[in-house]
Amino acid sequence: MDKLKGVKAIVQINRKGILNLAGIAVLAAFFTACGGGPTGNNTTVGGGDPAEVAATVNGKAISMQEVDRGVKQQAQGQESKLSQLELAGARLQVLQTLVEQEVMFQKAEKENMVPSDEEITGEVNKRKTASGLSVEEFDKQLTQAGLDEKSFRENIKKGLAIQKLIDKVTARIETPKDKEITDFFNSNPEMFVKKRGVRLAAIVIDPSDSGQGDLTKNATEAQQKVQEVLGKVSQPASDFAALAREYSEDGSKMQGGDLGYISEESLKQNFGEQIASAFMNSSFAVGKITNAIPLNGKAYIFKLQERIEKDETLTLESPDVRPQIQQNLVDSRKQLLAASYQAMAMNEAKIVNNLAKKVVDN
């Protein structure tokens, strides 16, 4: 990542609503920047006192150590390339996210939404299993993220509590009526045109060592892994999705390598004209698996799962259209309600932002 991208990764922290806020602690396990108490790592980005109080929320302190841990993770190890101005901006953005999380966690505490130790342990074990890492490798990743077992559990506790609170707040959202579904369909015709394209799955082998539990860390290891995977996917009874979950070094591994539906135009933009042409050619059979294709420094083994030969205009009676609209409307309403609840909670909280004051004073 170059310096500009590193800055963007920091300053574009997602602040679009509480549903995403809860995901800070729930979804990314040891890659999160939020929550948790002090760990054995007392190094702050750019130096300074890690115990310094960056902000308080109703008297509860958020330390600079927590803020700088978030900056470090958002910058993906490139924080040393930030100027003092960029670092100050990144810290303020991370702190805002931490403040929002703390406000919501305190609301969850008042609503008796804090998970039990058994629930936290269950989620911890679930994360460890889903990571596919050994105990030693998982602990190593925690350390690299500036976390230990205690702070990792604290992250999970906060995330689960906030999600429980959100679920309670948004539980009263009603199922959209038929007229609402029809109106949405008529108002958004462009959403219901299935463009010519394909649905792909992929196993991605990355030779670089990204420090995120990669199975391969150099070109030699990657080449060996590619040959191993190709040998297995070529077997008649092979399960591509299972192999993707086991071998792929891409976020899609959790979905069995499924990349979803990709229009022909997107194929060209992301994979190039030649690959797009090959997948759209009827001579390339649905279900066929490719050899390893080098793309963006990685090796992709694709499986063609479906091909749409021409644009198709869907109707309300097309499969999945009504459920899709219904889910869209419900999710939008939940997002709005949860974001409004968060705004009210922020207004009610007593927040003292020492870091912001320090920036202004200096």
Short mmCIF file of C-alpha atoms in Angstrom, two decimals:
data_model
loop_
_atom_site.label_atom_id
_atom_site.label_comp_id
_atom_site.label_asym_id
_atom_site.label_seq_id
_atom_site.Cartn_x
_atom_site.Cartn_y
_atom_site.Cartn_z
CA MET A 1 0.00 0.00 0.00
CA ASP A 2 1.46 3.39 -0.87
CA LYS A 3 1.18 6.37 1.43
CA LEU A 4 -1.93 7.84 -0.19
CA LYS A 5 -3.79 4.55 -0.03
CA GLY A 6 -2.71 4.13 3.57
CA VAL A 7 -4.20 7.48 4.47
CA LYS A 8 -7.42 6.69 2.65
CA ALA A 9 -7.67 3.41 4.53
CA ILE A 10 -7.58 5.41 7.74
CA VAL A 11 -9.68 8.48 7.06
CA GLN A 12 -12.43 6.58 5.29
CA ILE A 13 -13.40 4.59 8.35
CA ASN A 14 -17.01 3.58 7.96
CA ARG A 15 -19.33 5.97 9.82
CA LYS A 16 -22.56 5.33 7.92
CA GLY A 17 -24.61 3.85 10.75
CA ILE A 18 -24.78 1.68 13.79
CA LEU A 19 -25.24 -1.57 11.88
CA ASN A 20 -21.72 -1.11 10.58
CA LEU A 21 -20.56 0.21 13.95
CA ALA A 22 -21.53 -3.04 15.62
CA GLY A 23 -19.55 -4.92 13.00
CA ILE A 24 -16.38 -3.22 14.22
CA ALA A 25 -16.21 -5.59 17.14
CA VAL A 26 -18.26 -8.49 15.82
CA LEU A 27 -17.18 -9.30 12.30
CA ALA A 28 -13.45 -8.91 11.94
CA ALA A 29 -12.15 -10.70 15.05
CA PHE A 30 -8.53 -9.81 15.58
CA PHE A 31 -8.46 -7.25 12.76
CA THR A 32 -10.73 -4.84 14.66
CA ALA A 33 -9.44 -1.65 16.12
CA CYS A 34 -12.02 -1.14 18.80
CA GLY A 35 -12.60 -1.94 22.43
CA GLY A 36 -10.54 -3.98 24.81
CA GLY A 37 -8.35 -3.09 27.73
CA PRO A 38 -4.59 -2.57 27.89
CA THR A 39 -2.42 -5.26 26.36
CA GLY A 40 1.22 -6.08 26.72
CA ASN A 41 2.02 -3.79 23.79
CA ASN A 42 2.45 -0.24 25.10
CA THR A 43 3.78 1.26 21.87
CA THR A 44 1.77 4.13 20.46
CA VAL A 45 1.91 5.38 16.89
CA GLY A 46 4.30 8.28 16.75
CA GLY A 47 5.30 7.86 20.40
CA GLY A 48 3.62 9.35 23.46
CA ASP A 49 1.99 7.99 26.59
CA PRO A 50 -0.28 5.01 25.82
CA ALA A 51 -2.16 5.56 29.08
CA GLU A 52 -3.08 9.13 28.14
CA VAL A 53 -6.85 9.59 28.09
CA ALA A 54 -7.97 10.47 24.56
CA ALA A 55 -11.62 10.89 25.51
CA THR A 56 -14.19 9.98 28.13
CA VAL A 57 -17.75 8.77 27.61
CA ASN A 58 -19.90 9.34 30.70
CA GLY A 59 -16.68 9.16 32.71
CA LYS A 60 -15.35 5.98 31.01
CA ALA A 61 -11.87 6.60 29.60
CA ILE A 62 -10.66 5.71 26.11
CA SER A 63 -6.86 5.61 26.06
CA MET A 64 -4.48 6.75 23.37
CA GLN A 65 -3.27 3.16 23.25
CA GLU A 66 -6.68 2.08 21.95
CA VAL A 67 -6.71 4.91 19.43
CA ASP A 68 -3.23 4.16 18.11
CA ARG A 69 -4.02 0.46 17.94
CA GLY A 70 -6.88 1.37 15.62
CA VAL A 71 -4.68 3.64 13.50
CA LYS A 72 -2.07 0.92 13.16
CA GLN A 73 -4.62 -1.61 11.98
CA GLN A 74 -6.38 0.76 9.62
CA ALA A 75 -3.03 1.72 8.07
CA GLN A 76 -2.11 -1.96 7.71
CA GLY A 77 1.40 -1.45 9.03
CA GLN A 78 2.06 1.71 6.99
CA GLU A 79 1.44 4.20 9.81
CA SER A 80 5.11 5.25 9.86
CA LYS A 81 4.60 6.83 6.41
CA LEU A 82 1.95 9.23 7.66
CA SER A 83 2.80 12.88 8.17
CA GLN A 84 1.94 14.45 11.53
CA LEU A 85 -1.08 16.10 9.94
CA GLU A 86 -2.32 12.82 8.47
CA LEU A 87 -1.69 11.01 11.75
CA ALA A 88 -3.68 13.59 13.71
CA GLY A 89 -6.61 13.22 11.30
CA ALA A 90 -6.45 9.44 11.47
CA ARG A 91 -6.44 9.47 15.26
CA LEU A 92 -9.48 11.74 15.39
CA GLN A 93 -11.40 9.47 13.02
CA VAL A 94 -10.53 6.31 14.96
CA LEU A 95 -11.40 8.00 18.26
CA GLN A 96 -14.80 9.04 16.91
CA THR A 97 -15.53 5.40 16.10
CA LEU A 98 -14.39 4.28 19.55
CA VAL A 99 -16.57 6.93 21.19
CA GLU A 100 -19.60 5.81 19.19
CA GLN A 101 -18.97 2.21 20.16
CA GLU A 102 -18.57 3.05 23.84
CA VAL A 103 -21.80 5.07 23.84
CA MET A 104 -23.72 2.17 22.35
CA PHE A 105 -22.10 -0.37 24.65
CA GLN A 106 -23.11 1.65 27.68
CA LYS A 107 -26.68 1.77 26.35
CA ALA A 108 -26.54 -2.01 25.93
CA GLU A 109 -25.37 -2.37 29.53
CA LYS A 110 -28.34 -0.35 30.76
CA GLU A 111 -30.67 -2.58 28.72
CA ASN A 112 -29.08 -5.73 30.21
CA MET A 113 -27.84 -6.79 26.79
CA VAL A 114 -24.30 -7.77 27.83
CA PRO A 115 -23.61 -11.39 26.81
CA SER A 116 -22.75 -14.05 29.37
CA ASP A 117 -19.27 -15.55 29.68
CA GLU A 118 -20.61 -18.69 28.00
CA GLU A 119 -21.86 -16.68 25.00
CA ILE A 120 -18.53 -14.88 24.71
CA THR A 121 -16.59 -18.14 24.91
CA GLY A 122 -18.84 -19.68 22.27
CA GLU A 123 -18.21 -16.77 19.91
CA VAL A 124 -14.46 -16.87 20.60
CA ASN A 125 -14.34 -20.56 19.71
CA LYS A 126 -16.45 -19.91 16.62
CA ARG A 127 -14.01 -17.25 15.42
CA LYS A 128 -10.99 -19.44 16.04
CA THR A 129 -12.53 -22.34 14.14
CA ALA A 130 -13.63 -20.13 11.24
CA SER A 131 -10.14 -18.64 10.92
CA GLY A 132 -8.69 -21.99 9.91
CA LEU A 133 -5.52 -21.14 11.89
CA SER A 134 -3.65 -23.18 14.43
CA VAL A 135 -3.77 -22.01 18.04
CA GLU A 136 -0.23 -20.67 17.73
CA GLU A 137 -0.92 -18.81 14.49
CA PHE A 138 -4.16 -17.36 15.84
CA ASP A 139 -2.38 -16.08 18.95
CA LYS A 140 0.32 -14.62 16.72
CA GLN A 141 -2.29 -12.74 14.73
CA LEU A 142 -3.82 -11.40 17.93
CA THR A 143 -0.43 -10.10 19.02
CA GLN A 144 0.17 -8.47 15.62
CA ALA A 145 -3.19 -6.72 15.98
CA GLY A 146 -2.16 -5.39 19.40
CA LEU A 147 -4.58 -7.67 21.24
CA ASP A 148 -4.37 -10.48 23.77
CA GLU A 149 -6.96 -13.04 24.84
CA LYS A 150 -8.50 -10.66 27.39
CA SER A 151 -8.90 -7.73 25.02
CA PHE A 152 -10.08 -10.07 22.26
CA ARG A 153 -12.87 -11.28 24.54
CA GLU A 154 -13.65 -7.68 25.44
CA ASN A 155 -14.03 -6.86 21.73
CA ILE A 156 -16.41 -9.74 21.28
CA LYS A 157 -18.39 -8.83 24.41
CA LYS A 158 -18.92 -5.28 23.19
CA GLY A 159 -19.81 -6.36 19.67
CA LEU A 160 -22.35 -8.94 20.81
CA ALA A 161 -23.89 -6.51 23.29
CA ILE A 162 -24.28 -3.79 20.68
CA GLN A 163 -25.76 -6.23 18.19
CA LYS A 164 -28.28 -7.42 20.79
CA LEU A 165 -29.23 -3.80 21.43
CA ILE A 166 -29.65 -3.14 17.71
CA ASP A 167 -31.77 -6.25 17.30
CA LYS A 168 -34.04 -5.09 20.13
CA VAL A 169 -34.33 -1.55 18.77
CA THR A 170 -35.14 -2.72 15.24
CA ALA A 171 -37.35 -5.66 16.19
CA ARG A 172 -40.53 -3.62 15.69
CA ILE A 173 -39.89 -3.12 11.97
CA GLU A 174 -42.90 -4.57 10.19
CA THR A 175 -42.87 -6.72 7.07
CA PRO A 176 -43.40 -4.49 4.01
CA LYS A 177 -46.85 -4.63 2.46
CA ASP A 178 -47.44 -5.80 -1.11
CA LYS A 179 -48.08 -2.24 -2.30
CA GLU A 180 -44.75 -1.10 -0.87
CA ILE A 181 -42.98 -3.92 -2.69
CA THR A 182 -44.75 -3.07 -5.95
CA ASP A 183 -43.98 0.63 -5.58
CA PHE A 184 -40.30 -0.11 -4.96
CA PHE A 185 -40.16 -2.34 -8.02
CA ASN A 186 -41.79 0.28 -10.24
CA SER A 187 -39.55 3.05 -8.91
CA ASN A 188 -36.28 1.15 -9.42
CA PRO A 189 -36.52 -0.63 -12.80
CA GLU A 190 -32.74 -0.52 -13.31
CA MET A 191 -32.26 -2.80 -10.31
CA PHE A 192 -34.19 -5.59 -11.96
CA VAL A 193 -32.32 -6.05 -15.20
CA LYS A 194 -30.05 -9.06 -15.09
CA LYS A 195 -27.18 -8.12 -17.34
CA ARG A 196 -25.32 -10.51 -19.59
CA GLY A 197 -22.54 -11.99 -17.48
CA VAL A 198 -21.45 -14.88 -15.28
CA ARG A 199 -21.43 -16.16 -11.73
CA LEU A 200 -17.97 -17.24 -10.64
CA ALA A 201 -16.26 -18.93 -7.73
CA ALA A 202 -12.53 -18.73 -7.16
CA ILE A 203 -9.66 -20.11 -5.13
CA VAL A 204 -7.06 -17.37 -4.72
CA ILE A 205 -3.44 -18.08 -3.86
CA ASP A 206 -1.46 -15.02 -2.74
CA PRO A 207 2.36 -15.33 -2.70
CA SER A 208 2.80 -12.18 -0.59
CA ASP A 209 2.98 -12.34 3.20
CA SER A 210 0.22 -9.96 4.25
CA GLY A 211 0.46 -10.91 7.90
CA GLN A 212 -3.14 -12.12 7.98
CA GLY A 213 -2.62 -15.84 8.38
CA ASP A 214 -1.67 -16.46 4.76
CA LEU A 215 -0.99 -20.06 3.87
CA THR A 216 1.70 -19.03 1.39
CA LYS A 217 4.30 -16.34 2.01
CA ASN A 218 6.47 -16.38 -1.12
CA ALA A 219 6.40 -17.34 -4.81
CA THR A 220 7.79 -20.83 -4.23
CA GLU A 221 5.21 -21.71 -1.60
CA ALA A 222 2.46 -20.24 -3.77
CA GLN A 223 3.47 -22.30 -6.79
CA GLN A 224 3.51 -25.47 -4.70
CA LYS A 225 0.09 -24.66 -3.29
CA VAL A 226 -1.32 -23.93 -6.75
CA GLN A 227 -0.20 -27.35 -7.99
CA GLU A 228 -1.68 -29.01 -4.93
CA VAL A 229 -5.02 -27.27 -5.39
CA LEU A 230 -5.16 -27.96 -9.13
CA GLY A 231 -4.55 -31.62 -8.41
CA LYS A 232 -7.47 -31.72 -6.02
CA VAL A 233 -10.00 -29.69 -8.05
CA SER A 234 -9.34 -31.89 -11.08
CA GLN A 235 -10.59 -34.99 -9.29
CA PRO A 236 -14.11 -36.05 -10.37
CA ALA A 237 -15.60 -35.99 -6.87
CA SER A 238 -13.93 -32.75 -5.77
CA ASP A 239 -15.91 -30.12 -3.86
CA PHE A 240 -14.78 -26.72 -5.13
CA ALA A 241 -16.50 -24.80 -2.33
CA ALA A 242 -14.89 -26.96 0.36
CA LEU A 243 -11.47 -26.57 -1.25
CA ALA A 244 -11.96 -22.79 -1.44
CA ARG A 245 -12.74 -22.66 2.26
CA GLU A 246 -9.61 -24.68 2.96
CA TYR A 247 -7.07 -23.14 0.57
CA SER A 248 -8.20 -19.75 -0.70
CA GLU A 249 -6.44 -16.64 0.63
CA ASP A 250 -9.30 -14.31 -0.19
CA GLY A 251 -12.29 -13.06 1.77
CA SER A 252 -14.59 -15.05 -0.51
CA LYS A 253 -13.34 -18.27 1.11
CA MET A 254 -16.05 -17.93 3.77
CA GLN A 255 -18.64 -18.24 0.98
CA GLY A 256 -16.91 -21.23 -0.56
CA GLY A 257 -15.12 -18.97 -3.03
CA ASP A 258 -18.37 -17.59 -4.46
CA LEU A 259 -17.70 -14.22 -6.12
CA GLY A 260 -21.36 -13.73 -6.98
CA TYR A 261 -22.84 -12.54 -10.25
CA ILE A 262 -20.52 -10.39 -12.39
CA SER A 263 -21.71 -8.54 -15.47
CA GLU A 264 -19.71 -8.79 -18.68
CA GLU A 265 -18.71 -5.14 -18.30
CA SER A 266 -17.42 -5.75 -14.77
CA LEU A 267 -15.57 -8.83 -15.97
CA LYS A 268 -13.68 -6.71 -18.48
CA GLN A 269 -12.90 -4.03 -15.93
CA ASN A 270 -11.71 -6.39 -13.22
CA PHE A 271 -10.20 -9.30 -15.11
CA GLY A 272 -9.48 -7.98 -18.59
CA GLU A 273 -10.95 -8.42 -22.07
CA GLN A 274 -9.38 -11.82 -22.70
CA ILE A 275 -10.71 -13.48 -19.56
CA ALA A 276 -14.13 -11.90 -20.01
CA SER A 277 -14.29 -13.14 -23.58
CA ALA A 278 -13.35 -16.67 -22.51
CA PHE A 279 -16.04 -16.90 -19.83
CA MET A 280 -18.71 -15.46 -22.13
CA ASN A 281 -17.84 -17.87 -24.94
CA SER A 282 -20.33 -20.74 -25.07
CA SER A 283 -17.50 -23.17 -25.75
CA PHE A 284 -16.40 -22.69 -22.13
CA ALA A 285 -18.84 -25.00 -20.36
CA VAL A 286 -20.66 -24.10 -17.15
CA GLY A 287 -19.04 -26.02 -14.30
CA LYS A 288 -15.60 -25.95 -15.90
CA ILE A 289 -12.59 -25.03 -13.76
CA THR A 290 -9.69 -23.02 -15.12
CA ASN A 291 -5.97 -23.45 -14.65
CA ALA A 292 -4.29 -20.91 -12.38
CA ILE A 293 -4.60 -17.43 -13.92
CA PRO A 294 -2.18 -14.71 -12.76
CA LEU A 295 -4.03 -11.51 -11.77
CA ASN A 296 -2.78 -8.59 -9.69
CA GLY A 297 0.13 -10.61 -8.35
CA LYS A 298 -2.07 -13.51 -7.26
CA ALA A 299 -3.11 -16.83 -8.79
CA TYR A 300 -6.84 -17.35 -9.44
CA ILE A 301 -8.43 -20.73 -10.07
CA PHE A 302 -11.95 -20.01 -11.31
CA LYS A 303 -15.06 -22.13 -11.57
CA LEU A 304 -17.80 -20.97 -13.95
CA GLN A 305 -21.04 -21.52 -12.05
CA GLU A 306 -23.54 -19.84 -14.36
CA ARG A 307 -23.63 -17.81 -17.57
CA ILE A 308 -26.34 -15.36 -18.60
CA GLU A 309 -26.20 -15.11 -22.36
CA LYS A 310 -28.27 -11.94 -22.75
CA ASP A 311 -29.79 -9.16 -20.67
CA GLU A 312 -32.92 -10.32 -18.88
CA THR A 313 -35.60 -7.96 -17.56
CA LEU A 314 -37.01 -9.41 -14.37
CA THR A 315 -40.60 -9.11 -13.18
CA LEU A 316 -42.14 -9.19 -9.76
CA GLU A 317 -42.86 -12.86 -10.36
CA SER A 318 -39.25 -13.72 -11.21
CA PRO A 319 -37.58 -15.94 -8.60
CA ASP A 320 -36.18 -14.07 -5.59
CA VAL A 321 -37.37 -10.61 -6.72
CA ARG A 322 -40.05 -10.14 -4.08
CA PRO A 323 -37.86 -11.52 -1.26
CA GLN A 324 -35.01 -9.27 -2.44
CA ILE A 325 -37.19 -6.15 -2.34
CA GLN A 326 -38.67 -7.11 1.00
CA GLN A 327 -35.21 -7.61 2.51
CA ASN A 328 -33.99 -4.36 1.00
CA LEU A 329 -36.86 -2.39 2.53
CA VAL A 330 -36.48 -4.06 5.94
CA ASP A 331 -32.71 -3.51 6.01
CA SER A 332 -33.08 0.14 4.99
CA ARG A 333 -35.61 0.77 7.74
CA LYS A 334 -33.49 -1.00 10.32
CA GLN A 335 -30.48 1.05 9.25
CA LEU A 336 -32.43 4.29 9.57
CA LEU A 337 -33.94 3.37 12.92
CA ALA A 338 -30.62 2.16 14.35
CA ALA A 339 -28.75 5.25 13.10
CA SER A 340 -31.42 7.50 14.65
CA TYR A 341 -31.17 5.62 17.94
CA GLN A 342 -27.40 6.04 17.88
CA ALA A 343 -27.75 9.79 17.22
CA MET A 344 -30.03 10.12 20.23
CA ALA A 345 -27.63 8.12 22.39
CA MET A 346 -24.73 10.34 21.32
CA ASN A 347 -26.74 13.46 22.21
CA GLU A 348 -27.54 12.09 25.67
CA ALA A 349 -23.97 11.02 26.47
CA LYS A 350 -21.44 13.24 28.18
CA ILE A 351 -18.42 13.09 25.89
CA VAL A 352 -15.14 14.83 26.58
CA ASN A 353 -12.77 14.67 23.60
CA ASN A 354 -9.33 15.48 25.00
CA LEU A 355 -7.60 14.60 21.75
CA ALA A 356 -9.67 17.09 19.75
CA LYS A 357 -8.97 19.79 22.34
CA LYS A 358 -5.26 19.02 22.16
CA VAL A 359 -5.34 19.42 18.36
CA VAL A 360 -7.13 22.74 18.64
CA ASP A 361 -4.79 24.01 21.36
CA ASN A 362 -1.74 23.08 19.30
#
